[in-house]
XYZ file of C-alpha atoms in Angstrom:
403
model
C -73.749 -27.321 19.692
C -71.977 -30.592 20.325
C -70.022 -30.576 16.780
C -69.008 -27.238 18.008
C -67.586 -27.911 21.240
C -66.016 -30.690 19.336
C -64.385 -28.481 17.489
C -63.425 -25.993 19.909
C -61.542 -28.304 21.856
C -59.594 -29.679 18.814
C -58.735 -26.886 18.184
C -57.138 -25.858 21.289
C -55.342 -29.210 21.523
C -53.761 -28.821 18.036
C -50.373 -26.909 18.429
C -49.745 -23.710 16.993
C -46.790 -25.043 14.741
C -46.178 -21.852 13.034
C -45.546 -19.816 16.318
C -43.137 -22.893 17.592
C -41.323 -22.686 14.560
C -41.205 -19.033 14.802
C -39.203 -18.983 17.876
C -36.993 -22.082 16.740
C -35.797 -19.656 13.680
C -34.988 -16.976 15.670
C -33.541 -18.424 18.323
C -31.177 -20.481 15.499
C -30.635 -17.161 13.795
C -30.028 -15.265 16.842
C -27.570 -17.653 17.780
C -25.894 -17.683 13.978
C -25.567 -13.815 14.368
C -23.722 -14.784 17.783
C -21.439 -17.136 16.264
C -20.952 -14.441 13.530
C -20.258 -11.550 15.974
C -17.955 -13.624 17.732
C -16.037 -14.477 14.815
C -15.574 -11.311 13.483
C -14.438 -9.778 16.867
C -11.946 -12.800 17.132
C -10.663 -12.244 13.687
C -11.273 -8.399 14.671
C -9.236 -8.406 17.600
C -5.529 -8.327 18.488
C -4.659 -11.589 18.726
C -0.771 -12.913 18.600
C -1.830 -14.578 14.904
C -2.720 -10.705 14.143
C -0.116 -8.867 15.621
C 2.278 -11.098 13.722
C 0.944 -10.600 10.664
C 0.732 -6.909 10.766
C 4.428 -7.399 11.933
C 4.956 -9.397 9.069
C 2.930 -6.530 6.346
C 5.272 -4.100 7.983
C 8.254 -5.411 7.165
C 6.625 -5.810 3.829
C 6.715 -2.471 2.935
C 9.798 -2.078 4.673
C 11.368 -3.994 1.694
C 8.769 -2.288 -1.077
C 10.421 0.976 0.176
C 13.925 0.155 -0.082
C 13.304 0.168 -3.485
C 11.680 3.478 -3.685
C 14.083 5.477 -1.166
C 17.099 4.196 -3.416
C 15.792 5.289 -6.429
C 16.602 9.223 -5.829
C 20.321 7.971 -4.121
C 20.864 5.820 -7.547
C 20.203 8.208 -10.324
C 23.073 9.983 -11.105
C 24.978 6.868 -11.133
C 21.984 5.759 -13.230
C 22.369 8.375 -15.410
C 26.342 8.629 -16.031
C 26.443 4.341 -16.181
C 23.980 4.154 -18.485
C 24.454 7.864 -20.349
C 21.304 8.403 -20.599
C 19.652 11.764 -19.984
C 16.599 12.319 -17.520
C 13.903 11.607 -19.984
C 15.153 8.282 -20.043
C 15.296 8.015 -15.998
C 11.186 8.922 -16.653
C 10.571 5.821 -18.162
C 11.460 4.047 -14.968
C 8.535 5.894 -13.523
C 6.467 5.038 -16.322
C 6.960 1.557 -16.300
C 6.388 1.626 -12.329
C 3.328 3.384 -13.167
C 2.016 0.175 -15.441
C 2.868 -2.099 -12.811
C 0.291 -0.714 -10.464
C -2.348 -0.228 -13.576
C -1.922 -3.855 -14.277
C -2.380 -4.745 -10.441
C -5.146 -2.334 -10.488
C -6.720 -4.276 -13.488
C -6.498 -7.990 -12.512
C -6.489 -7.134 -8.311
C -10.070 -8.781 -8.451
C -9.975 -11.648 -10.287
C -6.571 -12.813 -8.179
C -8.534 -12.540 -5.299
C -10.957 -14.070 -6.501
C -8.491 -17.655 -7.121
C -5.874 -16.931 -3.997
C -6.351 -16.360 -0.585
C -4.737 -13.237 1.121
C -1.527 -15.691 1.874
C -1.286 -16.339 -1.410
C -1.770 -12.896 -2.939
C 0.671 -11.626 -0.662
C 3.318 -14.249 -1.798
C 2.705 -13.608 -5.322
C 3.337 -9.581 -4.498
C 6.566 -10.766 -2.852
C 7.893 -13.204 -5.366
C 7.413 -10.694 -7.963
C 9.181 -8.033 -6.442
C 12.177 -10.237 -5.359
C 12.907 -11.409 -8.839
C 13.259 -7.589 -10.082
C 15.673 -7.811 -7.643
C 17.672 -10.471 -9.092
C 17.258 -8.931 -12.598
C 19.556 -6.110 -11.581
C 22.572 -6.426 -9.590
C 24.493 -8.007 -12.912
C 24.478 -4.405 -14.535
C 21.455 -5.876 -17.206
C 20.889 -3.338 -20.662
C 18.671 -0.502 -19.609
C 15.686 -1.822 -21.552
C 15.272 -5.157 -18.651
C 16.756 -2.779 -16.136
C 13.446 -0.535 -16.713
C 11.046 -3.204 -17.253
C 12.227 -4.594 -13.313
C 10.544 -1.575 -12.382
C 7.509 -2.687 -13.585
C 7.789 -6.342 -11.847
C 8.616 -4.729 -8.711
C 5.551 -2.317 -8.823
C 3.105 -4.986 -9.836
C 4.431 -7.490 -6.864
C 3.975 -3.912 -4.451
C 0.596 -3.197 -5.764
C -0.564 -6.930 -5.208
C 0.395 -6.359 -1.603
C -0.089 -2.929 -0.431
C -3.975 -2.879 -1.806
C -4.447 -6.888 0.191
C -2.388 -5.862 3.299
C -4.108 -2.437 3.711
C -7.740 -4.064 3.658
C -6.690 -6.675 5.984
C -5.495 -3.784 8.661
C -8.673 -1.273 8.445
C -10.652 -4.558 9.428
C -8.222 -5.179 12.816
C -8.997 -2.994 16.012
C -7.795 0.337 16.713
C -6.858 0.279 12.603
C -5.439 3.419 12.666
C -2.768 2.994 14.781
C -1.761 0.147 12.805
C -2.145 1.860 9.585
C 0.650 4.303 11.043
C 2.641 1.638 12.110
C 2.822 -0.065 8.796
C 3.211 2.910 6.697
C 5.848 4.163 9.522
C 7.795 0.890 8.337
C 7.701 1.971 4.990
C 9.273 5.418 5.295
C 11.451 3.654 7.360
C 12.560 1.699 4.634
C 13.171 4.544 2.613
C 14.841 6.101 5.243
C 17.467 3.847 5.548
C 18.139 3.028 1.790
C 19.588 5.974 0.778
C 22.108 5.430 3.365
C 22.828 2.119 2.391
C 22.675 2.909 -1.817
C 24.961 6.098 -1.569
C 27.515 4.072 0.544
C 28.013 1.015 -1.944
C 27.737 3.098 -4.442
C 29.988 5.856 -3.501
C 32.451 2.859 -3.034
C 32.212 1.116 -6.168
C 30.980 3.847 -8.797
C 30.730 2.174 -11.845
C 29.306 -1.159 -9.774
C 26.537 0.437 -8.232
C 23.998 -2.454 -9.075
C 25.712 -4.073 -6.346
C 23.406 -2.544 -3.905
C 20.701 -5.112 -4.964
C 22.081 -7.490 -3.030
C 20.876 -6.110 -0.341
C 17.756 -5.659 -1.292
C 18.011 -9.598 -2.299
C 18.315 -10.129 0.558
C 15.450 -8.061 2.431
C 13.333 -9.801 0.055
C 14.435 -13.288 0.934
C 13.192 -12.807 4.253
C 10.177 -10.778 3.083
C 8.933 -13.817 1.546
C 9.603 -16.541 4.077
C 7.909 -14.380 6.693
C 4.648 -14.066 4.343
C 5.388 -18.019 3.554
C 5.416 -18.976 7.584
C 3.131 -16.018 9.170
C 0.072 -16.235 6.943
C 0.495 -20.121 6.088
C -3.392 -19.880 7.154
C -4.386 -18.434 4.090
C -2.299 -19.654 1.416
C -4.914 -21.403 -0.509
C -5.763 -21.432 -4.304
C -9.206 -22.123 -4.931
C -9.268 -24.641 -7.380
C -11.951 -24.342 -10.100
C -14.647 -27.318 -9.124
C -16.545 -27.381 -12.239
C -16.676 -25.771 -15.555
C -19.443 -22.861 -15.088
C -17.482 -21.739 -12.094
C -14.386 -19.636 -13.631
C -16.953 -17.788 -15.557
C -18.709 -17.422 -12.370
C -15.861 -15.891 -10.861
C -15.163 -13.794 -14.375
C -18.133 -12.491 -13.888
C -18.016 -11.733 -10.345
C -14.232 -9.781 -10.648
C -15.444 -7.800 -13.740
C -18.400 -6.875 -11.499
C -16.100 -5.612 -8.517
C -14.405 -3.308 -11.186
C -17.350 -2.113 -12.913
C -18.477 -1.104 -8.908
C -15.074 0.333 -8.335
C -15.330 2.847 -11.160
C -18.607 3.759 -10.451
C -18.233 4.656 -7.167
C -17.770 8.085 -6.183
C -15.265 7.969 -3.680
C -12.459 6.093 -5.356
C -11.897 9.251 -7.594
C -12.236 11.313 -4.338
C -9.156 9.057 -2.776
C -7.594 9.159 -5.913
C -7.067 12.592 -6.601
C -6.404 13.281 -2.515
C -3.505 10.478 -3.424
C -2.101 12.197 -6.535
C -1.455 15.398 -5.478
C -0.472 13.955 -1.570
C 1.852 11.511 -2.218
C 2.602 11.710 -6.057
C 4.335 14.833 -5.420
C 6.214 13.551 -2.204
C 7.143 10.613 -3.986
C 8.657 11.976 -7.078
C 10.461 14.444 -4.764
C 12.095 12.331 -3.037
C 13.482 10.762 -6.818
C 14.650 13.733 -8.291
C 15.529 16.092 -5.351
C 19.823 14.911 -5.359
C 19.576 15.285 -9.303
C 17.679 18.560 -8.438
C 20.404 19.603 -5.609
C 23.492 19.000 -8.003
C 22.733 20.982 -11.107
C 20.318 23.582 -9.186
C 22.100 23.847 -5.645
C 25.884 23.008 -6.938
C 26.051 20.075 -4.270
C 28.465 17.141 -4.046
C 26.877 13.987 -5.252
C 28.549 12.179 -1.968
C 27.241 15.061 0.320
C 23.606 15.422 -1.296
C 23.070 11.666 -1.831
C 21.605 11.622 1.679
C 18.921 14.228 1.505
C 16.464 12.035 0.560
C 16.717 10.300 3.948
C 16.057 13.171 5.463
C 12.516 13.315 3.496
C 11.816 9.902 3.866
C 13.212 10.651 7.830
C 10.212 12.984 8.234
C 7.521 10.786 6.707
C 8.669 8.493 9.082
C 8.353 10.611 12.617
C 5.100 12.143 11.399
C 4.034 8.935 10.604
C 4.335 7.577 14.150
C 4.077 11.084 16.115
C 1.129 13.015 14.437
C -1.443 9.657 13.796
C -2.907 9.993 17.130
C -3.346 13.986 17.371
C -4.892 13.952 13.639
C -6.790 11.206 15.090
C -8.206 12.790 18.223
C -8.748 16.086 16.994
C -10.155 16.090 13.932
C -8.925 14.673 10.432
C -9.966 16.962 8.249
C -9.034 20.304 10.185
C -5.267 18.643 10.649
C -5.146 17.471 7.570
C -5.641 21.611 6.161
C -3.242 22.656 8.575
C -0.411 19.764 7.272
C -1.369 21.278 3.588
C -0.540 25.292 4.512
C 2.593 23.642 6.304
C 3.921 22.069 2.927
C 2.992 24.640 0.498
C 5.288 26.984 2.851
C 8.177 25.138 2.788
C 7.963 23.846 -0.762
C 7.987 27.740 -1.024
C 10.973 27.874 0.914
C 12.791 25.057 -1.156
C 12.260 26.217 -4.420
C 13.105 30.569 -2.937
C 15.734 30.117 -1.008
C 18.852 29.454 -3.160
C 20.643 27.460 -0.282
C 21.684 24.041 -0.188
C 21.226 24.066 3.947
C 18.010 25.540 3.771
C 16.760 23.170 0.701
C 17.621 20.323 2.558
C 15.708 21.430 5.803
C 12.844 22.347 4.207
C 12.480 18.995 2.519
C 12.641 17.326 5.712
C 10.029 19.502 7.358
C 7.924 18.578 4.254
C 8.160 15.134 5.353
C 7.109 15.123 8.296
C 4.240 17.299 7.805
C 3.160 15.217 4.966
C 3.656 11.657 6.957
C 0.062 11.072 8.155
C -1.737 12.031 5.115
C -1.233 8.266 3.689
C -2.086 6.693 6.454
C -5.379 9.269 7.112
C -6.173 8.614 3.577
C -6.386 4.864 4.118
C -8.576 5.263 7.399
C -10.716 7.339 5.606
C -11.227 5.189 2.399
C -11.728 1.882 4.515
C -14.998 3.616 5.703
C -15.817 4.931 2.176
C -15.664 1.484 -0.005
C -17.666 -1.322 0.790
C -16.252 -4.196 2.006
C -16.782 -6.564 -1.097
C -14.429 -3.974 -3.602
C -11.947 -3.014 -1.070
C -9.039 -4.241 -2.198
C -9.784 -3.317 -6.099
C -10.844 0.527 -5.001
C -7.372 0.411 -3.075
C -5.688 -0.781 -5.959
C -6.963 1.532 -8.103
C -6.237 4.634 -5.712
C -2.839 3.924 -5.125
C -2.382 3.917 -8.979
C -2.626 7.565 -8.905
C 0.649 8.974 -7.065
C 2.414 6.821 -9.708
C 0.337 8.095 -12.303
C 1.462 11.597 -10.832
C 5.391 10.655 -10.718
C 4.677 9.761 -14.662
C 3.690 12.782 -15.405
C 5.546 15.318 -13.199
C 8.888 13.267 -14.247
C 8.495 14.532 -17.778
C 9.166 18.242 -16.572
């Protein structure tokens, strides 16, 4: 009895470690997932730092999309300075087309080595020196491979600046305002392109110096406003870029095994692929179908790209708040009327209408898409499944130019 009582009491003097320690690890751990939380709704939220930086991705593809609004603007002069016929003008798409497949390819191994900064500087280097590869009149082989510069440098940046955005608050407001900047910037382009050119004819390259310098500031304002995150990760020992290897061909493998990035993908090439290459060919398409005036019908395209804009910043929050998917089918009957009426009515008025109308209806469908998708990929392959989405439309201006 006495070694019992002995041991009783030892017993209840002896602490009960494990239940102590049990509380210290999930108090530490419920305060981690505090610190977390906070974090990410700081880095969440709509800070100044933020609301700069999606100031500074707008203007971003502000300057990617004076390069595509021109495009349409520039190609008879294209066409008559170089005489070449329009199956040479496809090879401009083509080559824009391997731009975004090799962004597509290596979009997870660079982030992988840069930080979003520094990704986003790369995108806007590249793009500026395509720029600077033009305005000199260069042979039409370099003139074509710019193309391909200037879509790897946008493809770097749209996929990097789009995942940053679904992560702030309220994301798709500020998906619509960045994409509104973008069919901005091909709103105002065509302007710009058909009035130097119109000017000087035969020195229409001259119009890249304005886009010189749009890119100039393009790439000081990435340089100053996300100075944050301009790191390169420098390798720290010798198993570690294989790590990485291995890590970015895992993020691809993932990407093309999931599901939803074909889902995007096609939604994206028959959306915006046929928008886009539209908006190219639709003066060429207005002067030997329509019998327009090059200086008259050299603003049409603005009037797409004028659409895409105002549906951009007027229909995000009614697609929002009633329903995506039911808008999103009424936007489609919308276009497939008035592409009916473009291609029936044999009237340059009408034509150019119609197009407009097309615009706007098709505005938020980008934008949607993008909401959409940030919900569908996980977090770790964002960027890559963005990447390789995007690719599409260009995929589908490759193709539809060849008809």
């Amino acid at each position: 009895m006495p070694l019992k009582d002995t041991q009783a009491n030892r017993a209840q003097q002896v602490p009960r470690l494990t239940d102590i320690e049990l509380r210290d690890v999930q108090a530490a751990t419920e305060t981690n997932h505090g610190d977390e939380d906070a974090e990410a709704d700081t880095s969440n939220s709509l800070t100044t730092r933020n609301v700069l930086k999606i100031a500074a991705i707008g203007f971003s593809l502000f300057f990617s999309s004076t390069n595509d609004g021109s495009l349409g603007a520039l190609t008879p002069y294209i066409i008559r300075s170089y005489n070449v016929g329009t199956e040479y003008v496809a090879l401009i798409y083509a080559s824009t087309f391997l731009g975004w497949l090799l962004a597509g390819a290596t979009n997870s191994h660079l982030s992988r080595y840069f930080d979003l900064g520094a990704v986003l500087t790369v995108g806007a280097v590249l793009q500026l020196a395509a720029q600077f590869l033009r305005f000199w009149t260069p042979p039409f082989g370099l003139f074509v491979v710019t193309f391909f510069l200037q879509a790897a440098g946008m493809a770097y940046q749209d996929s990097h600046s789009n995942t940053f955005v679904t992560s702030v608050k309220g994301a798709h407001r500020w998906l619509s305002f960045i994409h509104a900047m973008y069919a901005l910037g091909c709103l105002v382009s065509p302007f710009v392109a058909t009035a130097i050119a119109s000017r000087v004819q035969e020195r229409w390259p001259l119009f890249y110096t304005f886009l010189i310098g749009v890119g100039v500031i393009n790439v000081v304002a990435v340089l100053v406003i996300f100075r944050d995150s301009l790191r390169i990760h420098v390798q720290s020992s010798a198993e570690e870029p294989t790590s990485r290897g291995k890590n970015a061909t895992r993020d691809i493998i993932d990407t093309l095994k999931s599901r939803p990035v074909y889902l995007v993908s096609l939604f994206y090439f028959f959306s915006l692929g046929v928008g886009i290459t539209a908006g190219g060919w639709v003066v060429e398409y207005l002067i030997s179908a329509r019998n327009g005036k090059l200086p008259e019908v050299g603003y049409v395209p603005a009037g797409l790209w004028g659409g895409i804009f105002l549906g951009r910043v007027l229909l995000s929050e009614p697609t929002h708040k009633y329903g995506e998917r039911r808008m999103m089918m009424g936007y489609c009957v919308a276009m497939l009327a008035l592409q009916l009426v473009f291609w029936l009515v044999p009237n340059l008025v009408s034509s150019a209408v119609a197009i407009c109308f097309l615009g706007f209806f098709s505005g938020p469908m980008f934008t949607t898409g993008m909401s959409v998708a940030s919900k569908l990929f996980p977090k770790r392959i964002q960027p890559t499944a963005l990447g390789r989405s995007l690719t599409s439309p260009r995929g589908d201006e490759c193709t539809l130019t060849q008809y």
